[in-house]
Short mmCIF file of C-alpha atoms in Angstrom, two decimals:
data_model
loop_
_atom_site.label_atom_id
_atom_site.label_comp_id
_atom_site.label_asym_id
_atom_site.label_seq_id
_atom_site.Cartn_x
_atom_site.Cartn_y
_atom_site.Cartn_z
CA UNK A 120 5.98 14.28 11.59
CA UNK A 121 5.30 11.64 13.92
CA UNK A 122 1.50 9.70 13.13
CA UNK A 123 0.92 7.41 16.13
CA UNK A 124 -2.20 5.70 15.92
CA UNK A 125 -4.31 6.60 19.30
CA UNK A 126 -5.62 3.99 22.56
CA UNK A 127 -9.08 2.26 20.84
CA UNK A 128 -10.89 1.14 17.72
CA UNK A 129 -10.18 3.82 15.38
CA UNK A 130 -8.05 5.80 12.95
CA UNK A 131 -7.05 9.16 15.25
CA UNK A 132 -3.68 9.86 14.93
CA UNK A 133 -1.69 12.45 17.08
CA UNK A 134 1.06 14.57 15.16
CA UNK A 135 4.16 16.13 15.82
CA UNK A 136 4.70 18.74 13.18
CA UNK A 137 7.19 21.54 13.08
CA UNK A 138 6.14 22.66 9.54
CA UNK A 139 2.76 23.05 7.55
CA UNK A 140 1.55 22.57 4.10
CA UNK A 141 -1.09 23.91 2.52
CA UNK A 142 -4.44 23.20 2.95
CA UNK A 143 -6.58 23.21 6.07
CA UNK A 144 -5.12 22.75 9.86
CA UNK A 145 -7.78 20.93 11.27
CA UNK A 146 -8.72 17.05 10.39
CA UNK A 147 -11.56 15.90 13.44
CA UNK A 148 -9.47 12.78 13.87
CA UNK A 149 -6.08 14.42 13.62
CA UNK A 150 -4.58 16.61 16.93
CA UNK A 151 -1.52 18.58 17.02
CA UNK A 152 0.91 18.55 19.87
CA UNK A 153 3.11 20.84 19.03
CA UNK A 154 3.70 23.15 15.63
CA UNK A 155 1.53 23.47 13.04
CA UNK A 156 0.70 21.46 10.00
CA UNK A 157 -2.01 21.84 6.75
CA UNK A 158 -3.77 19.05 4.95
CA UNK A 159 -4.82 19.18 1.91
CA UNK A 160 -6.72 16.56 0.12
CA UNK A 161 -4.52 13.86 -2.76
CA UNK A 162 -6.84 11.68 -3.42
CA UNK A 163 -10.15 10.18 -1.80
CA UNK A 164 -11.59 6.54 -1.61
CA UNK A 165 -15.01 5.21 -1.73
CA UNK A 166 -13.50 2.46 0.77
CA UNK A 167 -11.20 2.80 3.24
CA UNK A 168 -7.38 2.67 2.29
CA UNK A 169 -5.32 -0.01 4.31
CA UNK A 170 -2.53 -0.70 2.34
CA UNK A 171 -0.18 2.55 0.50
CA UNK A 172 3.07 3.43 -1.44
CA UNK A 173 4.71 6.17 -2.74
CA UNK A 174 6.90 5.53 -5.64
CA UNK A 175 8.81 9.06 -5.19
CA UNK A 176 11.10 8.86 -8.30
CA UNK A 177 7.86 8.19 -10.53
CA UNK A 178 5.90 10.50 -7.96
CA UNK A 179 2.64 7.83 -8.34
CA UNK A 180 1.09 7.19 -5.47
CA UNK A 181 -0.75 3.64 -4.84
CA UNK A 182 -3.12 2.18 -2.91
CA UNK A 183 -5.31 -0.79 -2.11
CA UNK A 184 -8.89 -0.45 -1.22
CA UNK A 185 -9.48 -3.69 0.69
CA UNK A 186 -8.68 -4.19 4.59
CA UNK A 187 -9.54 -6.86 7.17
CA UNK A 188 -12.30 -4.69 8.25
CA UNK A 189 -13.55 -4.01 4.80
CA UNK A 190 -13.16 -7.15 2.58
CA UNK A 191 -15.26 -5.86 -0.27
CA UNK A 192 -12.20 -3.96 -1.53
CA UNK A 193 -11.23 -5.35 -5.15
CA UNK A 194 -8.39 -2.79 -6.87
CA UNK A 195 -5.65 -1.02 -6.42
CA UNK A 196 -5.59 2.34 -7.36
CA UNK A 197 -2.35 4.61 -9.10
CA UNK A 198 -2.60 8.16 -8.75
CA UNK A 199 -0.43 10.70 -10.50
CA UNK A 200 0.90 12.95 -8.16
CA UNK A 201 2.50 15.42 -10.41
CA UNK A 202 -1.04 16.40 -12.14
CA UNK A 203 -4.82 17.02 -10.98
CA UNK A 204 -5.81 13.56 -12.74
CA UNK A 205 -7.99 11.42 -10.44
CA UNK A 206 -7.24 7.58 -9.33
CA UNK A 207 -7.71 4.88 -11.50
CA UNK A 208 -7.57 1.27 -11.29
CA UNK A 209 -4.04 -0.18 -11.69
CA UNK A 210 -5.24 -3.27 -13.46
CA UNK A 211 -8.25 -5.11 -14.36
CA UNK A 212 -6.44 -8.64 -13.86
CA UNK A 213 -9.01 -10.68 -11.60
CA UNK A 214 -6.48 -11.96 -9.58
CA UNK A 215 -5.38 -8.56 -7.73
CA UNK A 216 -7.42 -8.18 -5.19
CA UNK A 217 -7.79 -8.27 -1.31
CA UNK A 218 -4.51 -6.55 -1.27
CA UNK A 219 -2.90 -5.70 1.99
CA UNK A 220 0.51 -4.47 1.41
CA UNK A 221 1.93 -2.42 -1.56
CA UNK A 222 5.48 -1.90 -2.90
CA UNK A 223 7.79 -0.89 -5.34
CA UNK A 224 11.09 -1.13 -7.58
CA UNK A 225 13.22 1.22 -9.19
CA UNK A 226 11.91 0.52 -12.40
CA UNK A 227 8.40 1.06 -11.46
CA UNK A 228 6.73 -2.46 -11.06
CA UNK A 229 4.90 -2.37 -8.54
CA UNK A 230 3.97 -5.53 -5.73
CA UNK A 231 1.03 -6.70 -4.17
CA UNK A 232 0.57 -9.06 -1.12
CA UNK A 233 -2.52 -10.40 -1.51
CA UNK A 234 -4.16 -12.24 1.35
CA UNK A 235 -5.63 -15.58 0.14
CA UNK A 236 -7.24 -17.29 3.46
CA UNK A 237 -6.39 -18.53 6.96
CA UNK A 238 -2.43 -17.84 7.15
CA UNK A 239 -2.44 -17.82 3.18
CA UNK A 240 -0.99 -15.05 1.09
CA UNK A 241 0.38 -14.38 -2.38
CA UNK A 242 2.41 -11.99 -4.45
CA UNK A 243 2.02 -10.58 -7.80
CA UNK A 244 4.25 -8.35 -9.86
CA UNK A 245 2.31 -5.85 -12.32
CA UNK A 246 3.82 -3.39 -14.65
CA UNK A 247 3.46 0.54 -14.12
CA UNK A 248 1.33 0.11 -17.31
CA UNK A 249 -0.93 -2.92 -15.27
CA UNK A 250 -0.95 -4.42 -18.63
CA UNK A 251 1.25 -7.25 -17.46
CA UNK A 252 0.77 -8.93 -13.78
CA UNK A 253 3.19 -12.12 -13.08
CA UNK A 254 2.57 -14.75 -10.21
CA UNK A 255 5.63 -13.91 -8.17
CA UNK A 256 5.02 -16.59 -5.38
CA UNK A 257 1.52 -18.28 -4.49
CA UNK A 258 -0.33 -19.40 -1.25
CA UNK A 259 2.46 -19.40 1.21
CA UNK A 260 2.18 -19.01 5.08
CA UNK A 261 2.55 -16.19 6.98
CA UNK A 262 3.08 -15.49 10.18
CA UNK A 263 4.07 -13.14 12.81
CA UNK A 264 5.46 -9.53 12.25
CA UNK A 265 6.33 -8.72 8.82
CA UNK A 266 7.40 -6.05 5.95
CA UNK A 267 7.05 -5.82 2.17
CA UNK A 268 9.68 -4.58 -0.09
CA UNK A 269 11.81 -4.88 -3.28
CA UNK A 270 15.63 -5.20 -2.15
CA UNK A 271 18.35 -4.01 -4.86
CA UNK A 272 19.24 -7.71 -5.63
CA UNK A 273 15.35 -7.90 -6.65
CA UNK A 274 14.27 -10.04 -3.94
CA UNK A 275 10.68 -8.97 -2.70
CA UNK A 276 11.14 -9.07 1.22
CA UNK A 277 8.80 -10.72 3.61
CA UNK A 278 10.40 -11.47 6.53
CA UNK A 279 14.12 -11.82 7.51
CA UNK A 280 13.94 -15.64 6.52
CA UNK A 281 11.50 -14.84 3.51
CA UNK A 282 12.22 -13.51 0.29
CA UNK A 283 11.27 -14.22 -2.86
CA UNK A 284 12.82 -13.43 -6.57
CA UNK A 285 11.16 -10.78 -7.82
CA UNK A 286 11.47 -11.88 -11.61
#
């Protein structure tokens, strides 16, 4: 598939799909070019979702409920995705929060961004368990485009110039 965010203010997306799920084929804010596709619910939100990973190999599925346009968010959410369990709050650790990018490694820790103030971020490592969460790198600037991920010489990735050890 190919999700393009449409011209304006919004979340419409226009879709390229050769194949379906299952599920309904209409979403209001979704239109198909070409193909057909089916959605079916995974999870909902009482807020909406700006930042999202899927750890395949664990098949958990994660997800931050705070955004620049809704700063109330607080947690990030795991959901199972091989069962009908519903999403629950990764951790209860104070510090994760206003979260804004998600990733993780191949044993299952998984990364938060979270955005401080001004051009001020930080990035904590938490357990798949959230018992544990572990400063990773605190109130640093950022700036320009950037990505988030774990590299396989655990380095969390910023930016070309920007990584950080991830233990």
């Amino acid at each position: 598939t190919n999700a393009v965010l449409a011209a304006g203010f919004n979340s419409t997306f226009t879709v390229n799909a050769p194949t379906g799920g299952t599920g309904t084929s209409t979403v209001d804010y979704i239109t198909v070019l070409s193909g057909s596709i089916k959605f079916g619910t995974v999870a909902t939100a009482a807020n909406e979702v700006a930042a999202m990973c899927i750890d395949k190999p664990k098949n958990m599925l994660y997800y931050s409920d705070y955004s620049l346009l809704n700063t109330s968010g607080t947690k990030v959410f795991k959901l199972d995705l091989s069962s009908n369990s519903n999403p629950v709050a990764l951790t209860t650790d104070a510090r994760i929060n206003s979260v804004i990018k998600i990733a993780t490694d191949a044993t299952g820790n998984v990364y938060v961004l979270k955005y401080e103030s001004g051009l001020n971020y930080s990035i904590y490592k938490i357990t798949a368990d959230g018992a544990t969460v572990t400063e990773i790198a605190k109130s640093f600037e950022l700036t320009g485009k950037n990505y988030f991920f774990v590299n396989a010489n655990n380095e969390v990735c910023v930016k070309t110039s920007l990584r950080f050890a991830a233990n």
